[in-house]
Amino acid sequence: ALGFDWDPIATTWEEQLRKLEVYKHRHGDCNVPRGWPEDPSLGAWVGTQRQAKGKGKMSQEYETKLEALGFDWDPIATTWEEQ
């Protein structure tokens, strides 16, 4: 096997999901701030996931994986409800 990645988008998505799992373990939530100094791309990716779901462009598989991790689709509303 040459190790060719036939689906680089899915590979990147899974890599970001693993990073998000580490973030949640450390911080207790999945609300990575945009521009987070430790990994700015992770914060941007989290925002992209929220946008994709909001536009109905997220696969059920990805949505299920994020929800299993406790992903907050609307952290502003969650914060508002907690006040």
Coordinates of C-alpha atoms in Angstrom, one line a residue:
A1 CA 0.0 0.0 0.0
L2 CA 1.2 3.4 -0.9
G3 CA -0.6 5.1 1.9
F4 CA -2.6 7.2 -0.5
D5 CA -5.5 9.0 1.2
W6 CA -8.6 8.5 -1.0
D7 CA -10.7 10.9 1.1
P8 CA -8.6 13.7 2.5
I9 CA -11.6 15.8 3.5
A10 CA -12.8 13.0 5.7
T11 CA -9.3 12.4 7.1
T12 CA -9.0 16.1 8.0
W13 CA -12.4 16.1 9.6
E14 CA -11.5 13.0 11.8
E15 CA -8.2 14.7 12.8
Q16 CA -10.0 17.8 13.9
L17 CA -12.6 15.7 15.8
R18 CA -9.7 14.0 17.6
K19 CA -8.3 17.5 18.5
L20 CA -11.7 18.5 19.7
E21 CA -11.9 15.4 22.0
V22 CA -8.6 16.5 23.5
Y23 CA -9.9 20.0 24.0
K24 CA -13.0 18.8 25.7
H25 CA -11.0 16.6 28.0
R26 CA -8.9 19.6 29.1
H27 CA -11.6 22.3 29.1
G28 CA -14.9 20.4 29.8
D29 CA -16.7 21.6 26.7
C30 CA -16.4 21.8 22.9
N31 CA -16.6 25.6 22.7
V32 CA -13.2 26.3 21.2
P33 CA -12.9 30.1 20.8
R34 CA -12.2 31.4 17.3
G35 CA -8.6 32.3 17.0
W36 CA -7.7 30.1 20.0
P37 CA -3.9 30.7 20.3
E38 CA -3.0 27.0 20.9
D39 CA -4.7 25.9 17.7
P40 CA -6.5 28.6 15.7
S41 CA -7.6 26.2 13.0
L42 CA -9.6 24.1 15.6
G43 CA -11.7 27.2 16.6
A44 CA -12.4 28.0 13.0
W45 CA -13.3 24.3 12.3
V46 CA -15.8 24.3 15.2
G47 CA -17.4 27.4 13.8
T48 CA -17.6 25.8 10.4
Q49 CA -19.3 22.7 11.8
R50 CA -22.0 24.9 13.4
Q51 CA -22.5 26.7 10.1
A52 CA -22.7 23.5 8.1
K53 CA -25.4 22.1 10.4
G54 CA -27.3 25.4 10.4
K55 CA -27.4 25.3 6.6
G56 CA -28.4 21.6 6.5
K57 CA -25.0 20.6 4.9
M58 CA -23.7 18.3 7.5
S59 CA -23.9 14.5 7.1
Q60 CA -25.8 12.5 9.7
E61 CA -22.6 10.6 10.5
Y62 CA -20.7 13.8 11.4
E63 CA -23.6 15.2 13.3
T64 CA -23.9 12.0 15.4
K65 CA -20.2 12.0 16.2
L66 CA -20.2 15.6 17.3
E67 CA -23.3 15.1 19.4
A68 CA -21.8 12.0 21.1
L69 CA -19.0 14.3 22.2
G70 CA -21.5 16.8 23.7
F71 CA -21.1 19.4 21.0
D72 CA -23.0 22.6 21.6
W73 CA -24.6 23.8 18.4
D74 CA -25.6 27.2 19.7
P75 CA -23.3 28.2 22.6
I76 CA -24.7 31.8 22.7
A77 CA -28.2 30.4 23.4
T78 CA -26.8 28.0 25.9
T79 CA -25.0 30.8 27.8
W80 CA -28.1 32.9 27.7
E81 CA -30.3 30.1 29.1
E82 CA -27.7 29.5 31.9
Q83 CA -27.9 33.1 33.0

